[in-house]
Short mmCIF file of C-alpha atoms in Angstrom, two decimals:
data_model
loop_
_atom_site.label_atom_id
_atom_site.label_comp_id
_atom_site.label_asym_id
_atom_site.label_seq_id
_atom_site.Cartn_x
_atom_site.Cartn_y
_atom_site.Cartn_z
CA MET A 202 10.47 0.90 -15.14
CA ARG A 203 9.72 1.87 -18.72
CA SER A 204 9.63 5.47 -19.89
CA TYR A 205 5.91 5.36 -20.73
CA GLN A 206 5.19 4.13 -17.19
CA ILE A 207 7.07 7.11 -15.78
CA ALA A 208 5.20 9.41 -18.20
CA LEU A 209 1.89 7.92 -17.10
CA LEU A 210 2.76 8.39 -13.45
CA PHE A 211 3.85 11.98 -13.96
CA ALA A 212 0.68 12.61 -15.95
CA LEU A 213 -1.35 11.37 -12.98
CA VAL A 214 0.71 13.62 -10.66
CA LEU A 215 0.05 16.65 -12.91
CA ILE A 216 -3.66 15.89 -13.29
CA GLU A 217 -4.08 15.44 -9.54
CA SER A 218 -2.00 18.46 -8.56
CA SER A 219 -2.98 20.91 -11.29
CA TRP A 220 -6.37 19.86 -12.55
CA GLY A 221 -7.71 17.92 -9.60
CA HIS A 222 -10.20 20.67 -8.88
CA LEU A 223 -11.83 19.92 -12.22
CA LEU A 224 -12.41 16.33 -11.09
CA SER A 225 -13.62 17.34 -7.62
CA ILE A 226 -16.97 16.62 -6.09
CA GLY A 227 -17.64 18.95 -3.20
CA ASN A 228 -14.35 19.61 -1.45
CA VAL A 229 -12.50 16.47 -2.60
CA HIS A 230 -10.92 15.09 -5.74
CA PRO A 231 -9.74 11.58 -6.54
CA ASP A 232 -6.22 10.77 -5.39
CA LEU A 233 -4.97 9.42 -8.69
CA VAL A 234 -1.39 8.72 -7.57
CA LEU A 235 -2.67 6.83 -4.53
CA LEU A 236 -4.97 4.79 -6.78
CA ALA A 237 -2.05 4.09 -9.12
CA VAL A 238 0.16 2.92 -6.25
CA ILE A 239 -2.57 0.63 -4.93
CA SER A 240 -3.18 -0.75 -8.41
CA TRP A 241 0.43 -1.18 -9.42
CA THR A 242 1.34 -2.86 -6.13
CA ALA A 243 -1.58 -5.27 -6.61
CA LEU A 244 -0.52 -5.94 -10.22
CA ARG A 245 3.25 -6.07 -9.87
CA GLY A 246 4.10 -6.54 -6.21
CA ALA A 247 5.79 -4.46 -3.55
CA THR A 248 9.06 -3.68 -5.27
CA GLU A 249 7.47 -1.97 -8.27
CA GLY A 250 4.79 -0.48 -6.05
CA TRP A 251 7.49 1.15 -3.91
CA ILE A 252 9.08 2.63 -7.01
CA TRP A 253 5.71 4.11 -8.05
CA ALA A 254 5.16 5.37 -4.47
CA ILE A 255 8.56 7.09 -4.39
CA ILE A 256 8.29 8.69 -7.84
CA GLY A 257 4.63 9.63 -7.41
CA GLY A 258 5.29 10.90 -3.88
CA ILE A 259 8.18 13.07 -5.06
CA GLY A 260 5.97 14.51 -7.77
CA LEU A 261 3.16 15.27 -5.34
CA ASP A 262 5.52 16.73 -2.75
CA LEU A 263 7.18 18.98 -5.28
CA LEU A 264 3.81 20.35 -6.46
CA SER A 265 2.15 20.78 -3.05
CA ASN A 266 2.64 23.06 -0.08
CA THR A 267 2.97 20.22 2.42
CA PRO A 268 6.33 19.27 3.95
CA PHE A 269 8.54 17.45 1.47
CA GLY A 270 8.44 13.69 2.09
CA LEU A 271 4.86 13.59 3.44
CA SER A 272 3.39 12.02 0.32
CA ILE A 273 6.38 9.75 -0.21
CA ILE A 274 6.22 8.25 3.30
CA SER A 275 2.42 7.94 3.29
CA LEU A 276 2.41 6.25 -0.10
CA LEU A 277 5.21 3.89 0.88
CA LEU A 278 3.31 2.80 3.98
CA VAL A 279 0.10 2.30 1.96
CA CYS A 280 2.17 0.21 -0.49
CA LEU A 281 3.33 -1.91 2.47
CA PHE A 282 -0.26 -2.43 3.62
CA VAL A 283 -1.35 -3.38 0.07
CA ARG A 284 1.55 -5.83 -0.15
CA VAL A 285 0.44 -7.58 3.06
CA ALA A 286 -3.08 -7.98 1.64
CA HIS A 287 -1.72 -8.94 -1.79
CA SER A 288 0.33 -11.79 -0.28
CA ARG A 289 -2.95 -13.39 0.77
CA VAL A 290 -4.84 -12.88 -2.51
CA TYR A 291 -3.17 -12.75 -5.93
CA GLY A 292 -4.40 -11.83 -9.35
CA THR A 293 -4.94 -9.04 -11.84
CA SER A 294 -8.64 -8.56 -11.32
CA LEU A 295 -10.23 -5.39 -10.04
CA VAL A 296 -11.54 -7.09 -6.89
CA LEU A 297 -8.48 -6.69 -4.62
CA PRO A 298 -7.68 -3.09 -5.53
CA LEU A 299 -11.35 -2.15 -5.24
CA LEU A 300 -11.64 -3.78 -1.82
CA LEU A 301 -8.50 -2.05 -0.63
CA THR A 302 -9.22 1.42 -2.01
CA PHE A 303 -11.44 2.70 0.78
CA PRO A 304 -9.37 1.48 3.76
CA MET A 305 -6.06 2.42 2.09
CA SER A 306 -7.43 5.90 1.27
CA VAL A 307 -8.42 6.41 4.90
CA ALA A 308 -5.01 5.12 5.98
CA TYR A 309 -3.27 7.50 3.55
CA TYR A 310 -5.13 10.50 4.99
CA ALA A 311 -4.62 9.31 8.58
CA LEU A 312 -0.90 8.86 8.01
CA SER A 313 -0.68 12.29 6.36
CA MET A 314 -2.49 13.89 9.30
CA LEU A 315 -0.30 12.03 11.78
CA PHE A 316 2.92 13.20 10.06
CA LEU A 317 1.62 16.77 9.83
CA THR A 318 0.77 16.70 13.54
CA MET A 319 4.25 15.31 14.34
CA ALA A 320 5.80 18.11 12.30
CA GLY A 321 3.96 20.71 14.36
CA TYR A 322 1.18 21.61 11.92
CA PRO A 323 -2.25 22.19 13.47
CA VAL A 324 -4.60 19.42 12.24
CA ASP A 325 -8.30 19.27 13.11
CA TRP A 326 -8.58 15.49 13.03
CA ASN A 327 -12.37 15.27 13.35
CA ALA A 328 -13.12 17.81 10.64
CA THR A 329 -10.45 16.47 8.30
CA LEU A 330 -11.61 12.88 8.65
CA LEU A 331 -15.28 13.79 8.35
CA HIS A 332 -15.11 16.41 5.57
CA ILE A 333 -12.04 15.33 3.57
CA ALA A 334 -10.75 11.81 4.28
CA LEU A 335 -14.03 9.88 4.23
CA PRO A 336 -15.57 11.67 1.20
CA ALA A 337 -12.25 11.40 -0.70
CA SER A 338 -12.02 7.70 0.18
CA LEU A 339 -15.54 7.15 -1.22
CA LEU A 340 -14.63 9.10 -4.36
CA ASN A 341 -11.44 7.08 -4.72
CA THR A 342 -13.47 3.86 -4.51
CA VAL A 343 -15.70 5.12 -7.32
CA ALA A 344 -12.68 6.18 -9.38
CA MET A 345 -10.75 2.92 -9.03
CA PRO A 346 -12.82 0.97 -11.62
CA VAL A 347 -12.02 3.74 -14.12
CA LEU A 348 -8.25 3.92 -13.50
CA PHE A 349 -7.47 0.24 -12.81
CA PRO A 350 -8.24 -1.05 -16.36
CA LEU A 351 -5.82 1.51 -17.79
CA LEU A 352 -3.06 0.39 -15.45
CA ARG A 353 -3.85 -3.26 -16.03
CA ALA A 354 -3.47 -2.66 -19.78
CA VAL A 355 -0.04 -1.04 -19.15
CA HIS A 356 0.87 -3.98 -16.95
CA ARG A 357 -0.07 -6.50 -19.62
CA ARG A 358 1.68 -4.57 -22.36
CA THR A 359 4.85 -4.47 -20.29
CA LEU A 360 4.63 -8.22 -19.58
CA LEU A 361 4.23 -8.92 -23.28
CA ARG A 362 7.33 -6.87 -24.12
CA VAL A 363 9.37 -8.64 -21.41
CA SER A 364 8.34 -12.11 -22.61
CA ILE A 365 9.05 -11.46 -26.30
#
């Protein structure tokens, strides 16, 4: 993983954690790290997607008030789901990540709620799904066409450097 990729991922963590409210619509903001993990897994495969999930998850967990590891585990499982879908369809177009964004966003929130419930935190599943998970998943789907071209450009630049 190149240093500018790590810098980009940490920038997304900081934007999501610190300035996410500036990007919010209603009560939700785009989950930039989740979108990056979906995109990078679709572009580079599971191994690099897992690295992004771990690093991005650590960043989110360090900057949030949720139990440490919640974001890491949820992002890793989403990465696994994306990998299964990616094994059936391959390419660097926006189509696969865009099709996966809504269901993977819902899965991310459902996994997070499940792990919070297992850890003993009170979770109102109906309200959280209705007022946070579904609207955030829609917003993530709208945000994916904005973020994916940036990540695809980083992907292509990295491939050019490796092949030279």
